[in-house]
Short mmCIF file of C-alpha atoms in Angstrom, two decimals:
data_model
loop_
_atom_site.label_atom_id
_atom_site.label_comp_id
_atom_site.label_asym_id
_atom_site.label_seq_id
_atom_site.Cartn_x
_atom_site.Cartn_y
_atom_site.Cartn_z
CA MET A 1 -28.53 29.98 -7.22
CA LYS A 2 -24.88 29.60 -8.12
CA ILE A 3 -23.93 32.59 -6.00
CA LEU A 4 -25.80 31.04 -3.07
CA LYS A 5 -23.95 27.75 -3.53
CA ASN A 6 -20.56 29.41 -3.79
CA SER A 7 -21.12 31.65 -0.78
CA LEU A 8 -22.26 28.63 1.23
CA LEU A 9 -19.08 26.78 0.23
CA LEU A 10 -17.02 29.81 1.21
CA VAL A 11 -18.70 29.92 4.64
CA VAL A 12 -18.00 26.20 5.21
CA ILE A 13 -14.36 26.51 4.13
CA GLY A 14 -13.95 29.59 6.32
CA TYR A 15 -15.37 27.73 9.29
CA MET A 16 -13.01 24.81 8.68
CA ALA A 17 -10.04 27.18 8.43
CA TRP A 18 -11.06 28.86 11.71
CA MET A 19 -11.40 25.47 13.41
CA MET A 20 -7.97 24.33 12.17
CA PHE A 21 -6.42 27.64 13.20
CA ASN A 22 -7.77 27.21 16.75
CA LEU A 23 -6.30 23.71 16.86
CA TYR A 24 -2.96 25.08 15.71
CA LYS A 25 -3.05 28.01 18.16
CA ASP A 26 -3.45 25.79 21.22
CA TYR A 27 -0.86 23.29 20.05
CA ASP A 28 2.28 22.83 22.06
CA SER A 29 4.43 19.80 21.48
CA ARG A 30 4.79 17.21 24.21
CA THR A 31 8.16 16.92 25.91
CA ALA A 32 7.65 13.39 27.31
CA LEU A 33 5.95 10.25 26.01
CA ASN A 34 2.55 9.39 27.45
CA ASP A 35 2.04 6.33 29.65
CA THR A 36 1.36 3.72 26.94
CA ALA A 37 4.14 4.98 24.67
CA SER A 38 6.70 5.07 27.46
CA TYR A 39 5.73 1.52 28.45
CA TYR A 40 6.37 0.33 24.88
CA ALA A 41 9.61 2.33 24.61
CA GLU A 42 11.07 1.17 27.91
CA ILE A 43 9.89 -2.41 28.32
CA GLY A 44 9.17 -3.31 24.68
CA PRO A 45 12.71 -4.15 23.49
CA ASP A 46 13.37 -6.45 26.46
CA GLU A 47 9.98 -8.08 26.33
CA THR A 48 9.72 -8.78 22.60
CA GLY A 49 13.39 -8.70 21.54
CA ALA A 50 12.59 -6.61 18.43
CA ALA A 51 14.94 -3.74 17.62
CA ASN A 52 12.21 -1.97 15.63
CA LEU A 53 9.65 -0.75 18.17
CA VAL A 54 6.96 -0.16 15.56
CA THR A 55 7.13 -3.82 14.57
CA SER A 56 6.90 -5.03 18.17
CA VAL A 57 3.73 -2.94 18.58
CA VAL A 58 2.20 -3.93 15.23
CA VAL A 59 2.90 -7.67 15.43
CA THR A 60 2.84 -8.46 19.15
CA TYR A 61 1.07 -5.86 21.30
CA ARG A 62 -1.53 -4.99 18.64
CA GLY A 63 -1.32 -8.25 16.71
CA LEU A 64 -5.07 -8.74 16.66
CA ASP A 65 -5.50 -5.40 14.83
CA THR A 66 -3.00 -6.58 12.22
CA LEU A 67 -5.02 -9.76 11.74
CA GLY A 68 -8.09 -7.53 11.22
CA GLU A 69 -6.26 -5.39 8.65
CA VAL A 70 -5.15 -8.45 6.71
CA THR A 71 -8.74 -9.72 6.79
CA ILE A 72 -10.03 -6.40 5.43
CA LEU A 73 -7.47 -6.56 2.61
CA PHE A 74 -8.56 -10.12 1.83
CA LEU A 75 -12.23 -9.02 1.71
CA THR A 76 -11.32 -6.13 -0.61
CA ALA A 77 -9.49 -8.47 -2.99
CA ALA A 78 -12.40 -10.93 -2.92
CA ILE A 79 -15.01 -8.21 -3.61
CA ILE A 80 -12.97 -6.74 -6.49
CA GLY A 81 -12.67 -10.25 -7.93
CA LEU A 82 -16.43 -10.69 -7.65
CA LEU A 83 -17.23 -7.33 -9.31
CA LEU A 84 -14.73 -7.71 -12.15
CA ARG A 85 -15.77 -11.24 -13.01
CA THR A 86 -16.05 -11.65 -16.76
CA GLU A 87 -18.25 -14.08 -18.63
CA LYS A 88 -16.73 -17.18 -20.19
CA GLY A 89 -17.94 -16.27 -23.66
CA SER A 90 -16.31 -12.86 -23.78
CA ARG A 91 -14.01 -12.30 -26.71
CA LEU A 92 -10.30 -11.63 -26.25
CA VAL A 93 -8.79 -8.73 -28.17
CA PRO A 94 -4.97 -8.97 -28.39
CA LEU A 95 -3.21 -6.06 -26.71
CA ARG A 96 -0.35 -4.15 -28.26
CA ALA A 97 2.96 -5.93 -27.60
CA SER A 98 5.30 -4.36 -25.02
CA SER A 99 8.34 -2.52 -26.29
CA GLU A 100 11.78 -4.11 -26.27
CA PHE A 101 13.09 -1.50 -23.80
CA LEU A 102 10.39 -2.34 -21.29
CA ILE A 103 10.94 -6.09 -21.57
CA THR A 104 14.72 -5.82 -21.17
CA ALA A 105 14.47 -3.36 -18.29
CA ALA A 106 11.87 -5.58 -16.60
CA ARG A 107 14.20 -8.58 -16.84
CA VAL A 108 16.90 -6.67 -14.98
CA LEU A 109 14.66 -4.89 -12.48
CA ILE A 110 12.16 -7.57 -11.44
CA PRO A 111 14.66 -9.76 -9.50
CA MET A 112 16.15 -6.72 -7.78
CA ILE A 113 12.85 -5.19 -6.69
CA THR A 114 11.63 -8.59 -5.50
CA LEU A 115 14.81 -8.92 -3.45
CA ILE A 116 14.18 -5.50 -1.87
CA GLY A 117 10.60 -6.45 -1.01
CA VAL A 118 11.68 -9.72 0.61
CA TYR A 119 14.47 -7.90 2.47
CA ILE A 120 11.96 -5.38 3.83
CA PHE A 121 9.66 -7.98 5.33
CA ILE A 122 12.31 -10.42 6.56
CA ASN A 123 14.16 -7.60 8.34
CA GLY A 124 10.91 -6.10 9.63
CA HIS A 125 11.98 -6.49 13.27
CA LEU A 126 15.32 -4.73 12.69
CA THR A 127 14.87 -2.00 10.08
CA PRO A 128 11.94 0.27 9.17
CA GLY A 129 9.22 -1.44 7.19
CA GLY A 130 7.66 -4.85 7.50
CA GLY A 131 5.02 -7.12 6.09
CA PHE A 132 2.72 -4.51 4.59
CA GLN A 133 5.53 -2.45 3.05
CA GLY A 134 7.34 -5.50 1.68
CA GLY A 135 4.09 -6.89 0.30
CA ALA A 136 3.33 -3.60 -1.47
CA VAL A 137 6.81 -3.62 -3.03
CA LEU A 138 6.26 -7.21 -4.20
CA ALA A 139 2.96 -6.16 -5.78
CA SER A 140 4.68 -3.32 -7.64
CA THR A 141 7.08 -5.91 -9.07
CA PHE A 142 4.05 -7.84 -10.20
CA ILE A 143 2.78 -4.77 -12.12
CA LEU A 144 6.11 -4.55 -13.94
CA LEU A 145 5.83 -8.26 -14.77
CA LEU A 146 2.28 -7.83 -16.09
CA ILE A 147 3.01 -4.84 -18.32
CA SER A 148 6.13 -6.46 -19.73
CA ILE A 149 4.33 -9.67 -20.80
CA SER A 150 1.09 -8.12 -21.99
CA ASN A 151 -0.43 -11.00 -23.94
CA LYS A 152 0.48 -14.08 -21.91
CA LYS A 153 -2.11 -15.60 -19.66
CA LEU A 154 -1.29 -15.93 -15.99
CA GLY A 155 -3.06 -18.27 -13.61
CA HIS A 156 -4.49 -17.32 -10.26
CA ARG A 157 -3.44 -20.62 -8.73
CA VAL A 158 -0.04 -19.75 -7.25
CA LEU A 159 -1.26 -16.46 -5.82
CA GLU A 160 -4.33 -18.04 -4.27
CA PHE A 161 -2.25 -20.87 -2.83
CA THR A 162 0.32 -18.48 -1.30
CA GLU A 163 -2.39 -16.31 0.18
CA ALA A 164 -4.33 -19.20 1.69
CA ILE A 165 -1.26 -20.95 3.15
CA SER A 166 0.23 -17.79 4.66
CA GLY A 167 -3.08 -16.61 6.13
CA PHE A 168 -3.71 -20.04 7.65
CA SER A 169 -0.18 -20.22 9.10
CA PHE A 170 -0.56 -16.71 10.56
CA VAL A 171 -3.66 -17.73 12.52
CA LEU A 172 -2.05 -21.07 13.44
CA ILE A 173 1.00 -19.31 14.94
CA GLY A 174 -1.39 -17.05 16.84
CA ILE A 175 -3.19 -20.06 18.32
CA LEU A 176 0.16 -21.73 19.11
CA GLY A 177 0.89 -18.62 21.17
CA ILE A 178 -2.15 -19.38 23.36
CA ILE A 179 -0.98 -22.97 23.92
CA LEU A 180 2.79 -22.52 24.28
CA ALA A 181 3.10 -18.95 25.58
CA SER A 182 0.93 -16.42 27.37
CA GLY A 183 -1.59 -15.36 24.73
CA PHE A 184 -2.82 -15.06 21.14
CA LEU A 185 0.04 -14.05 18.77
CA ASP A 186 2.60 -14.08 21.58
CA ASN A 187 6.08 -14.21 20.04
CA HIS A 188 7.71 -16.28 22.81
CA ILE A 189 6.92 -19.59 21.12
CA LEU A 190 10.42 -19.41 19.58
CA PRO A 191 13.55 -18.46 21.57
CA LEU A 192 14.19 -14.70 21.60
CA GLY A 193 17.81 -15.03 20.47
CA LYS A 194 20.45 -12.31 20.46
CA PHE A 195 19.01 -8.77 20.31
CA GLY A 196 19.49 -7.14 16.89
CA THR A 197 20.32 -10.24 14.83
CA LEU A 198 18.22 -11.72 12.01
CA PHE A 199 17.06 -14.74 14.03
CA SER A 200 15.82 -12.87 17.05
CA ALA A 201 12.54 -11.57 18.49
CA GLY A 202 10.92 -15.01 18.64
CA ALA A 203 8.13 -15.51 16.13
CA ILE A 204 8.04 -11.89 14.86
CA PRO A 205 10.12 -12.48 11.66
CA VAL A 206 8.05 -15.56 10.82
CA ILE A 207 4.74 -13.76 11.37
CA TYR A 208 5.87 -10.69 9.43
CA SER A 209 7.14 -12.79 6.52
CA LEU A 210 3.76 -14.53 6.37
CA ILE A 211 1.98 -11.15 6.45
CA GLY A 212 4.30 -9.92 3.69
CA LEU A 213 3.54 -12.90 1.46
CA LYS A 214 -0.18 -12.58 2.12
CA VAL A 215 -0.35 -8.83 1.44
CA GLY A 216 1.80 -9.23 -1.68
CA ALA A 217 -0.42 -12.02 -2.99
CA GLU A 218 -3.62 -10.07 -2.27
CA LEU A 219 -2.46 -6.84 -3.93
CA SER A 220 -1.14 -8.85 -6.89
CA THR A 221 -4.53 -10.56 -7.22
CA ILE A 222 -6.24 -7.15 -7.34
CA ILE A 223 -3.84 -5.97 -10.07
CA LEU A 224 -4.29 -9.24 -11.97
CA GLU A 225 -8.09 -8.83 -11.88
CA PHE A 226 -7.77 -5.35 -13.36
CA ASN A 227 -5.30 -6.64 -15.95
CA GLN A 228 -7.57 -9.46 -17.07
CA ILE A 229 -10.48 -7.18 -17.98
CA GLN A 230 -8.24 -5.24 -20.38
CA GLY A 231 -8.35 -7.48 -23.42
CA LYS A 232 -11.90 -8.64 -22.91
CA GLU A 233 -15.07 -7.25 -24.41
CA ASP A 234 -18.46 -8.46 -23.33
CA GLU A 235 -20.64 -9.53 -26.26
CA VAL A 236 -23.81 -8.20 -24.66
CA SER A 237 -22.95 -4.58 -23.90
CA MET B 1 17.09 25.30 8.20
CA ILE B 2 17.80 23.44 4.94
CA GLN B 3 15.29 20.83 6.04
CA THR B 4 12.57 23.46 6.49
CA ILE B 5 13.26 24.94 3.06
CA LEU B 6 13.14 21.47 1.48
CA ILE B 7 9.86 20.63 3.20
CA ILE B 8 8.35 23.93 2.00
CA LEU B 9 9.56 23.21 -1.57
CA ILE B 10 8.06 19.70 -1.44
CA SER B 11 4.76 21.08 -0.16
CA VAL B 12 4.64 23.67 -2.96
CA VAL B 13 5.27 20.98 -5.57
CA MET B 14 2.53 18.82 -4.01
CA LEU B 15 0.07 21.74 -4.08
CA VAL B 16 0.86 22.53 -7.73
CA MET B 17 0.47 18.86 -8.66
CA ALA B 18 -2.84 18.72 -6.80
CA PHE B 19 -4.16 21.62 -8.90
CA VAL B 20 -2.86 19.95 -12.07
CA ALA B 21 -4.62 16.72 -11.05
CA ILE B 22 -7.91 18.58 -10.62
CA TYR B 23 -7.89 21.05 -13.52
CA HIS B 24 -5.95 19.37 -16.33
CA LYS B 25 -8.11 18.39 -19.31
CA ASN B 26 -6.08 15.28 -20.15
CA LEU B 27 -6.95 12.50 -17.70
CA GLN B 28 -3.62 10.66 -18.12
CA VAL B 29 -1.69 13.78 -17.08
CA ALA B 30 -4.03 14.17 -14.10
CA VAL B 31 -3.41 10.58 -12.96
CA ILE B 32 0.36 10.99 -13.26
CA ALA B 33 0.14 14.25 -11.31
CA SER B 34 -1.67 12.46 -8.49
CA GLY B 35 1.12 9.86 -8.51
CA ILE B 36 3.71 12.61 -8.21
CA ILE B 37 1.86 13.95 -5.15
CA SER B 38 2.34 10.57 -3.47
CA LEU B 39 6.00 10.42 -4.49
CA PHE B 40 6.72 13.81 -2.93
CA ALA B 41 4.59 12.94 0.10
CA SER B 42 6.82 9.91 0.69
CA VAL B 43 9.90 12.16 0.64
CA ALA B 44 8.15 14.45 3.11
CA TYR B 45 7.46 11.46 5.39
CA ILE B 46 11.19 10.66 5.44
CA PHE B 47 11.87 14.23 6.60
CA LEU B 48 9.20 13.79 9.28
CA ALA B 49 11.06 10.66 10.55
CA ALA B 50 8.50 8.06 9.42
CA PRO B 51 10.42 5.78 7.03
CA ASP B 52 7.93 2.90 7.08
CA VAL B 53 5.06 5.20 6.14
CA ALA B 54 7.30 6.54 3.37
CA ILE B 55 7.84 3.04 1.92
CA THR B 56 4.09 2.37 1.99
CA GLU B 57 3.25 5.71 0.39
CA ALA B 58 5.87 5.29 -2.34
CA SER B 59 4.77 1.80 -3.34
CA ILE B 60 0.99 2.05 -2.88
CA GLY B 61 0.34 5.73 -3.62
CA SER B 62 2.63 6.21 -6.57
CA VAL B 63 2.68 2.74 -8.14
CA LEU B 64 -0.38 0.63 -7.34
CA THR B 65 -2.96 3.43 -7.40
CA VAL B 66 -1.62 4.92 -10.63
CA ALA B 67 -1.55 1.47 -12.25
CA ILE B 68 -5.16 0.76 -11.26
CA PHE B 69 -6.24 4.20 -12.54
CA PHE B 70 -4.54 3.52 -15.87
CA TYR B 71 -6.16 0.10 -16.17
CA VAL B 72 -9.58 1.67 -15.59
CA LEU B 73 -8.87 4.59 -17.96
CA ASN B 74 -7.82 2.17 -20.70
CA LYS B 75 -11.00 0.15 -20.20
CA ILE B 76 -13.22 3.26 -20.32
CA ARG B 77 -11.53 4.51 -23.50
CA HIS B 78 -12.15 1.17 -25.21
CA GLU B 79 -15.83 1.28 -24.26
CA ASP B 80 -16.08 4.86 -25.62
CA ILE B 81 -14.54 3.93 -28.97
CA LYS B 82 -16.95 1.02 -29.34
CA LYS B 83 -19.97 3.32 -28.90
#
């Protein structure tokens, strides 16, 4: 039986390898961009005013997809919160205190990493990165904060407030685009400004900062949920 | 040329770490190995000219995922000791 299973696995892996090899054999790299890509590359910078083409695609041309991604992330955070909900009567076991090295290092590093995260999403229209990347960096700061103050209780309030306000403003700016400019999430509601400066590209920096705050708050909420089940033990189980 | 050699080295390290992550008996070592895969993958993305993917991979793959795995491992170990 085991031999049968292994030989079957071998056949499947062999088939996959043959399939991949055929893909590789016929591959020759493109020398020119295809129609959609060349449209974005040629007209994009003038139309949106963003120096980073990826950002102009993610926030303006495919802005609705970004809204969907943020919604999926919000649903994930909400479902994790629902599944990890602990009972009120559960008993709290104190965790081991963090070491002095960790606390001191965290005090130095947390402001710097936060600054990098904010830089990444504010400069999303100029340099690589943007809301999602900056938000993820902010959430990694939050991990450092949590492991350096292991026994203090942190409230959900600020995170929930940030997430709600930034998500609401994101949709509101999108709707403003319908009223003031040509469509949902259009960035022309603010003046385009000088190409390549911080205050340029219309509403893109504002939208990306809101996305950054929202993603950071959501990922931090997920981490906080996991952190809060650590010291708790359910009486029943 | 140097770039090709570096990419091959990174890929070899990622493969070795993948095997460590699968076959190592100690779960903590396995989780850290899977974090190292992400770290080297982010370096590989920089070589492949995708810096924003590299930032995402470095912060989500090698920090957030590893942290969540450790939280869950800690929780499971506590439950085991209690039983």
